[in-house]
PDB file of C-alpha atoms in Angstrom:
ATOM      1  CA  UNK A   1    -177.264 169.266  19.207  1.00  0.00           C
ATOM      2  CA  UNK A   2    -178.990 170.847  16.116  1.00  0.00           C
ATOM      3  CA  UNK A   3    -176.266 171.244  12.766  1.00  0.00           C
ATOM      4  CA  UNK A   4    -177.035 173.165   9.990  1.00  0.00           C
ATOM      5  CA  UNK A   5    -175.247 172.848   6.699  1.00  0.00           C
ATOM      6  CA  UNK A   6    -173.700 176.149   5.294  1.00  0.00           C
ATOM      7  CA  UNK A   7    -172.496 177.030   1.774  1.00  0.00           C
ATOM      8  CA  UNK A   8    -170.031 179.166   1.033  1.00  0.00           C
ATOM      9  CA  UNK A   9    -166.635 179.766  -1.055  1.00  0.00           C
ATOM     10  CA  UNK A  10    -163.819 179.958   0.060  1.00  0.00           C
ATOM     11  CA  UNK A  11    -160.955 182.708   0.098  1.00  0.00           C
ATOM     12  CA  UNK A  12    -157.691 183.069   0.750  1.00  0.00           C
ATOM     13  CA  UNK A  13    -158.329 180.556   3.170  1.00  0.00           C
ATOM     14  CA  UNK A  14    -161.243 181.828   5.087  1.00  0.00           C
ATOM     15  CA  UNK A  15    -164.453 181.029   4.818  1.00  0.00           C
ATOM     16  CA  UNK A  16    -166.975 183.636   5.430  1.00  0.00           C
ATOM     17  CA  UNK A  17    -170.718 182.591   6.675  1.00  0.00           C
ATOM     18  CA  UNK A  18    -173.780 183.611   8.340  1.00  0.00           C
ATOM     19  CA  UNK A  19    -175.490 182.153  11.049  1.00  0.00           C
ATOM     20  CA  UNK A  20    -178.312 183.843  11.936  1.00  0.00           C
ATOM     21  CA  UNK A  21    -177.332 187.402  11.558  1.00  0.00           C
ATOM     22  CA  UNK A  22    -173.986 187.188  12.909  1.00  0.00           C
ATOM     23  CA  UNK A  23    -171.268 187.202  10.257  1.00  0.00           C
ATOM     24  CA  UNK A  24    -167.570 185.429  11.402  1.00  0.00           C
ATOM     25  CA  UNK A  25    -164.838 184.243   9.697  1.00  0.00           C
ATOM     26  CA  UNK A  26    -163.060 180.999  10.525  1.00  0.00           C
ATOM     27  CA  UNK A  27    -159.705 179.711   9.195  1.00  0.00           C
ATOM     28  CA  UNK A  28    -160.138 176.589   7.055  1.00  0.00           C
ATOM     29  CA  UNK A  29    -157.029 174.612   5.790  1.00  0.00           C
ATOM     30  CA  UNK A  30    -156.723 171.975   3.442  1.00  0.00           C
ATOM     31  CA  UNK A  31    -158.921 173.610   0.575  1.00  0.00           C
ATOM     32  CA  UNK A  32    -158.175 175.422  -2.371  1.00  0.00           C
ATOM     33  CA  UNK A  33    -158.778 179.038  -3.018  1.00  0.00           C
ATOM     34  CA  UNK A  34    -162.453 179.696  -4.748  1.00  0.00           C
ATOM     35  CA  UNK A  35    -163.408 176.097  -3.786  1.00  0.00           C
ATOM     36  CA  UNK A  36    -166.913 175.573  -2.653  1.00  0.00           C
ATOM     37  CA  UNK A  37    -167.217 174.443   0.811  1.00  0.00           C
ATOM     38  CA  UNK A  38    -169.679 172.761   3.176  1.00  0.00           C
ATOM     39  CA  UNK A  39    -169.597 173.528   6.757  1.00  0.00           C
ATOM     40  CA  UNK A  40    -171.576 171.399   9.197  1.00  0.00           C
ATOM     41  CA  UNK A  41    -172.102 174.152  11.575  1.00  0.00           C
ATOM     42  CA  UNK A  42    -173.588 174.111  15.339  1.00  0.00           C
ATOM     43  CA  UNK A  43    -176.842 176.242  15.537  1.00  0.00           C
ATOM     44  CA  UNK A  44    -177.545 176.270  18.646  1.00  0.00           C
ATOM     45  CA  UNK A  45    -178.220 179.247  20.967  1.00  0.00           C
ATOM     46  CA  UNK A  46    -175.323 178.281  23.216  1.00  0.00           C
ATOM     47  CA  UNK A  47    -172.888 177.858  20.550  1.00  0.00           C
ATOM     48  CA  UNK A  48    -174.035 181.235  18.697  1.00  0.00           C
ATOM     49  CA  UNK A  49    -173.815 183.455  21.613  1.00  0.00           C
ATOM     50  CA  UNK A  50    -170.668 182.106  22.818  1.00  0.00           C
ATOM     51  CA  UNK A  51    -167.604 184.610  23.240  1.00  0.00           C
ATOM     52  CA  UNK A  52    -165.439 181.719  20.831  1.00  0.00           C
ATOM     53  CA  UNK A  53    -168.204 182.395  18.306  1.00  0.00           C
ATOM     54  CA  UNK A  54    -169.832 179.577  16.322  1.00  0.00           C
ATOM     55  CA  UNK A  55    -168.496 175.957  16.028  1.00  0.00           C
ATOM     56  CA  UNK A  56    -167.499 174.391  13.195  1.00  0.00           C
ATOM     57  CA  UNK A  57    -167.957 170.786  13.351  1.00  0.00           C
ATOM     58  CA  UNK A  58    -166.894 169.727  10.360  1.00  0.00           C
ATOM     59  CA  UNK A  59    -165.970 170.551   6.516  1.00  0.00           C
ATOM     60  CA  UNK A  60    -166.595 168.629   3.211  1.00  0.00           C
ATOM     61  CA  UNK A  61    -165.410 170.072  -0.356  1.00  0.00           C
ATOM     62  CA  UNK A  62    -168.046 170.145  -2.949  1.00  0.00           C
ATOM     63  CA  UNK A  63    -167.907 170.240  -6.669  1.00  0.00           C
ATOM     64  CA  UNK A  64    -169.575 173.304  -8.913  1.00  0.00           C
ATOM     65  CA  UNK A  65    -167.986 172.985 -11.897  1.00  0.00           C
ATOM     66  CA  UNK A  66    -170.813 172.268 -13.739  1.00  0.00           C
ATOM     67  CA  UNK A  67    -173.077 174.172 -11.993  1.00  0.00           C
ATOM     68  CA  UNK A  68    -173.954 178.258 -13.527  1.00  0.00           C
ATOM     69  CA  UNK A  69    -175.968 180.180 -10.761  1.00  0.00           C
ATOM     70  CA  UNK A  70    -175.989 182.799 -13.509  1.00  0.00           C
ATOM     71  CA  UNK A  71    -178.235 181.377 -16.536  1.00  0.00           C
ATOM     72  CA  UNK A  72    -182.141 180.690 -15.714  1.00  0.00           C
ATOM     73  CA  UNK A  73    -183.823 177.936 -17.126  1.00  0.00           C
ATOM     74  CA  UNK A  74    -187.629 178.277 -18.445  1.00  0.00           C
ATOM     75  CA  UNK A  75    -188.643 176.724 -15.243  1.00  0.00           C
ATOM     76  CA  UNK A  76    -186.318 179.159 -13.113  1.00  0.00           C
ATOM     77  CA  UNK A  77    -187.886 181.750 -15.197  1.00  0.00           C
ATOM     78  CA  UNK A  78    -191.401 180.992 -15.116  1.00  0.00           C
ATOM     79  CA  UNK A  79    -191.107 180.522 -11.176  1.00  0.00           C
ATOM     80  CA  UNK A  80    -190.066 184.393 -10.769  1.00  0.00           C
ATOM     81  CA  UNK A  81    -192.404 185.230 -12.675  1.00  0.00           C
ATOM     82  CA  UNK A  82    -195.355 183.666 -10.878  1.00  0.00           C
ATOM     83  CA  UNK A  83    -193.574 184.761  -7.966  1.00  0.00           C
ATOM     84  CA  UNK A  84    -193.793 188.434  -9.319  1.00  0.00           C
ATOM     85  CA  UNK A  85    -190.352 189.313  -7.762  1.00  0.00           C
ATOM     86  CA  UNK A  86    -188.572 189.901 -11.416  1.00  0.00           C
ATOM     87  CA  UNK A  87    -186.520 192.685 -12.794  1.00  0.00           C
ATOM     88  CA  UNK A  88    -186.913 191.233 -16.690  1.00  0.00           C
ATOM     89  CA  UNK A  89    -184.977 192.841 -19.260  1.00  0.00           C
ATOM     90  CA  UNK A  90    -185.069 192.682 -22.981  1.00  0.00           C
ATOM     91  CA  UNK A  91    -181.724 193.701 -24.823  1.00  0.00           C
ATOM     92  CA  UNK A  92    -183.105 193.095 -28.408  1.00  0.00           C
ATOM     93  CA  UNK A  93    -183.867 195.944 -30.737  1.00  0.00           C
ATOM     94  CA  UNK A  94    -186.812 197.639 -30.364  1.00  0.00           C
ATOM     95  CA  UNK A  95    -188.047 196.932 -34.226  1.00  0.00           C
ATOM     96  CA  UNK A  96    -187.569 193.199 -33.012  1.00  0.00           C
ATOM     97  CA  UNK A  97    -189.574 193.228 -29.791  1.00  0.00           C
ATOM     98  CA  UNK A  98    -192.496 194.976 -31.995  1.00  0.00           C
ATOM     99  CA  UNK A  99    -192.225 192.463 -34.391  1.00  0.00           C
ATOM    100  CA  UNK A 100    -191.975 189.258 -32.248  1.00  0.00           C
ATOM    101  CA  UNK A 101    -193.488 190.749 -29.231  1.00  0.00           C
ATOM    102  CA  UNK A 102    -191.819 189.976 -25.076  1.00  0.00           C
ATOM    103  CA  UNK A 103    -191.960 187.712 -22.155  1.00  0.00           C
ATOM    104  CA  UNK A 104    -193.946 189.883 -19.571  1.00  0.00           C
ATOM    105  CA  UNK A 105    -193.569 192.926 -18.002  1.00  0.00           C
ATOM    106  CA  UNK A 106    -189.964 193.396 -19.682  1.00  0.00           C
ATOM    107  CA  UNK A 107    -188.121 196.302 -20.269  1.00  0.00           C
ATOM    108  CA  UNK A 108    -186.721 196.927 -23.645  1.00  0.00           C
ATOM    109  CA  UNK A 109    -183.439 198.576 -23.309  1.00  0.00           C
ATOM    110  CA  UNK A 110    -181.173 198.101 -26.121  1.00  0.00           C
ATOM    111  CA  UNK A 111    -177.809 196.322 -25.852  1.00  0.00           C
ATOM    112  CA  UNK A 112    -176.254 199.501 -26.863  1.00  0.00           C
ATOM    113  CA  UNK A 113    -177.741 201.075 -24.068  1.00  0.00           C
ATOM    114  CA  UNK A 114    -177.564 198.932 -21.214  1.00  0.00           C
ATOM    115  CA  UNK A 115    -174.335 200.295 -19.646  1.00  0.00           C
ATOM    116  CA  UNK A 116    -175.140 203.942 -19.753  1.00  0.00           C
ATOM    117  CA  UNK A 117    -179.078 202.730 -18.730  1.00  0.00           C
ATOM    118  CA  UNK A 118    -177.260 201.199 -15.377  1.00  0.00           C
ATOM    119  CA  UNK A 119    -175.465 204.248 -14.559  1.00  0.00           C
ATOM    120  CA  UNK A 120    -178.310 206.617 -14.895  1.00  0.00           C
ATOM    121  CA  UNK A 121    -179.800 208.174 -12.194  1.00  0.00           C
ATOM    122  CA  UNK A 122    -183.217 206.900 -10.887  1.00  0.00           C
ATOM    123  CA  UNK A 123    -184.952 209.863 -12.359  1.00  0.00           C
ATOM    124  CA  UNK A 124    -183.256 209.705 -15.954  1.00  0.00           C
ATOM    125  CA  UNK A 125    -184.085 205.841 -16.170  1.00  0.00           C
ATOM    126  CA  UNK A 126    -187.523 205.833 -14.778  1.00  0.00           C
ATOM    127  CA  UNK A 127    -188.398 208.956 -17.587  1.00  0.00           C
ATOM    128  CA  UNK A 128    -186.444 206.999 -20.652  1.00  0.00           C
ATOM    129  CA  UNK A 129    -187.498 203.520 -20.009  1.00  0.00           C
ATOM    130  CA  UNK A 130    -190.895 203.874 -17.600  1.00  0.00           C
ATOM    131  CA  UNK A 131    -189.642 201.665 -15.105  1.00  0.00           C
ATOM    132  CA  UNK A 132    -188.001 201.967 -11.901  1.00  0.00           C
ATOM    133  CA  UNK A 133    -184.296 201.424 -11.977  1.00  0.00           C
ATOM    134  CA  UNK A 134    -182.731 197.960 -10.784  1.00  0.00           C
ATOM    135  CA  UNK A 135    -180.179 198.416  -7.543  1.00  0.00           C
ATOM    136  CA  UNK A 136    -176.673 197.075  -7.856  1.00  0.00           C
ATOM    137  CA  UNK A 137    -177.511 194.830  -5.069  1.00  0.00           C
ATOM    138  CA  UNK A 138    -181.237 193.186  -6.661  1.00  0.00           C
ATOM    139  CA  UNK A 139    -180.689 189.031  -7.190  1.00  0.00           C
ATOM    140  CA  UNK A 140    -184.210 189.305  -9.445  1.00  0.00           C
ATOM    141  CA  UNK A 141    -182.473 191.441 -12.334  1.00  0.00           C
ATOM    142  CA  UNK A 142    -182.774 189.459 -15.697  1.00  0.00           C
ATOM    143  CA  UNK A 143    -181.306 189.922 -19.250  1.00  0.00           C
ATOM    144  CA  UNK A 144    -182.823 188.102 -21.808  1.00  0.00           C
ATOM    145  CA  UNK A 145    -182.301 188.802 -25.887  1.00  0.00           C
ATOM    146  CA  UNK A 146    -183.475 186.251 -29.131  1.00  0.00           C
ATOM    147  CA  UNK A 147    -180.462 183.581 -28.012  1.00  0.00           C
ATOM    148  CA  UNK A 148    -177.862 183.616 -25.721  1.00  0.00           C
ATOM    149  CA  UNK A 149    -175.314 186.029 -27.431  1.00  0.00           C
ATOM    150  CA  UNK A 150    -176.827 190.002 -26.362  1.00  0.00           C
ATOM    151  CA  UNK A 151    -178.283 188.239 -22.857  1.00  0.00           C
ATOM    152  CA  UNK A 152    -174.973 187.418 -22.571  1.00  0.00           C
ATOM    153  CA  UNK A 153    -173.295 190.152 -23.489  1.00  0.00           C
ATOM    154  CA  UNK A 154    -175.506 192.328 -21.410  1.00  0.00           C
ATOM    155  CA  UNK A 155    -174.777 190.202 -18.309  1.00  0.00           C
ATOM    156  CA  UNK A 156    -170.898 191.296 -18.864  1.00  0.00           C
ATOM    157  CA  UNK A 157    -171.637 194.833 -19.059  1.00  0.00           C
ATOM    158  CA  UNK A 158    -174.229 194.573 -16.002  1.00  0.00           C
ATOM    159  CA  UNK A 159    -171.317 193.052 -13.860  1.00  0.00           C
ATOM    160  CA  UNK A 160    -168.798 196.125 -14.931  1.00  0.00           C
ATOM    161  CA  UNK A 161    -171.532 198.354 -14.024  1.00  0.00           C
ATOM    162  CA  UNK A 162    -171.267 196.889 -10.143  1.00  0.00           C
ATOM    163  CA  UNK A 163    -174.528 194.956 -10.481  1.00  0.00           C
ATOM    164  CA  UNK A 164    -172.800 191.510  -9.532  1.00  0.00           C
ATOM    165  CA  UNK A 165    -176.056 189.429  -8.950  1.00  0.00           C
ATOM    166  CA  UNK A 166    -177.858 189.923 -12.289  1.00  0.00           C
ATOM    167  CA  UNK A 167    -178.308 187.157 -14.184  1.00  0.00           C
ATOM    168  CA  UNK A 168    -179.804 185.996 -17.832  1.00  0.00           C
ATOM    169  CA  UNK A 169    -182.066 183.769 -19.804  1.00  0.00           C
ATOM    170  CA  UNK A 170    -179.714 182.882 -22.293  1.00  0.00           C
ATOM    171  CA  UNK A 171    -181.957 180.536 -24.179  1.00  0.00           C
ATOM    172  CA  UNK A 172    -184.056 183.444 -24.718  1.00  0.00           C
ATOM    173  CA  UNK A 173    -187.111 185.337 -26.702  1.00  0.00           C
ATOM    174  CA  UNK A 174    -187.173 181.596 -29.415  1.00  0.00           C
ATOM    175  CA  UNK A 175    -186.697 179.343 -26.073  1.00  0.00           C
ATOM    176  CA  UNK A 176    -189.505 180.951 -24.437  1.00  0.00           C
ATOM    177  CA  UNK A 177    -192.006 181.311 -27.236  1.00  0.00           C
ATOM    178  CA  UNK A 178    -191.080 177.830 -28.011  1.00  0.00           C
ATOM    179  CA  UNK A 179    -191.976 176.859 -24.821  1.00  0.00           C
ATOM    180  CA  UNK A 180    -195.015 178.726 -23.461  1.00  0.00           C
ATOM    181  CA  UNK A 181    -197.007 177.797 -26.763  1.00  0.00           C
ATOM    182  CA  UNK A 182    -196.737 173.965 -25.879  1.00  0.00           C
TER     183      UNK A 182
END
């Protein structure tokens, strides 16, 4: 029998996961709410197509608390990059991106402007900033600013505006200068 290890967190006492593409739930007792848990999870045809749904052979808490899914290191960064799949976006002014320059293919939209920027319509955005718009639901959006403060910032105001799986750069413009001249 083949087991695959799932991740997922945990709420209100049920954990929901994927296997394959079908999505159940599956009580799980004995764990806090919001707690990060590991299912070793049957993956085998039988068990998936089966009317009881799939088996859960076992559960093991794990600890994130020092763990931010949110903030990209250089390496993190560099990797999408190369990759090509990035949404990068710099919140700085734009006198300081022409004095300093950017990282990429970034966007300069102004921290001022990056709510009303993610509730334009496609149209409006792609004719004010020359790029396609990001969708709420795109993992590769990226804020970025000269420290951690307006990446930050930015990041706050992304996740009001419904786009839950943006992220930032916080170490930023210096960070990455810093590091791609070496």
């Amino acid at each position: 029998m083949l087991f695959k290890p799932v991740i997922s967190v945990a709420r209100s006492n049920r954990v929901p996961w994927l296997l394959g593409r079908r999505l159940a739930a599956a009580p799980v007792t004995g764990f806090h709410t919001k707690q990060v848990v590991v299912l070793d999870a049957c993956a085998t045809t039988a068990c998936r197509s089966s009317q009881l749904g799939p088996c859960i052979m076992g559960a093991r808490s794990v600890s994130t608390s020092g763990v931010n899914f949110q903030d990209l290191s250089y390496e993190d960064l560099k990797a999408l990059m190369q990759g090509g799949d990035i949404q990068l976006i710099d919140v700085r002014e734009p006198a300081e991106v022409a004095a300093s320059g950017k990282i990429g293919n970034a966007i300069n939209i102004p921290l001022g402007q990056v709510k009303d920027a993610l509730l334009m319509s496609e149209e409006a955005f792609q004719k004010a900033y020359h790029a396609q718009k990001p969708q709420s639901y795109d993992h590769n959006i990226v804020f970025y600013g000269l420290g951690p403060i307006k990446s930050h910032a930015a990041l706050k105001l992304a996740h009001k505006a419904g786009y839950t799986h943006a992220r930032e750069y916080s170490a930023g413009w210096e960070d990455y200068k810093a590091k791609k001249g070496t």
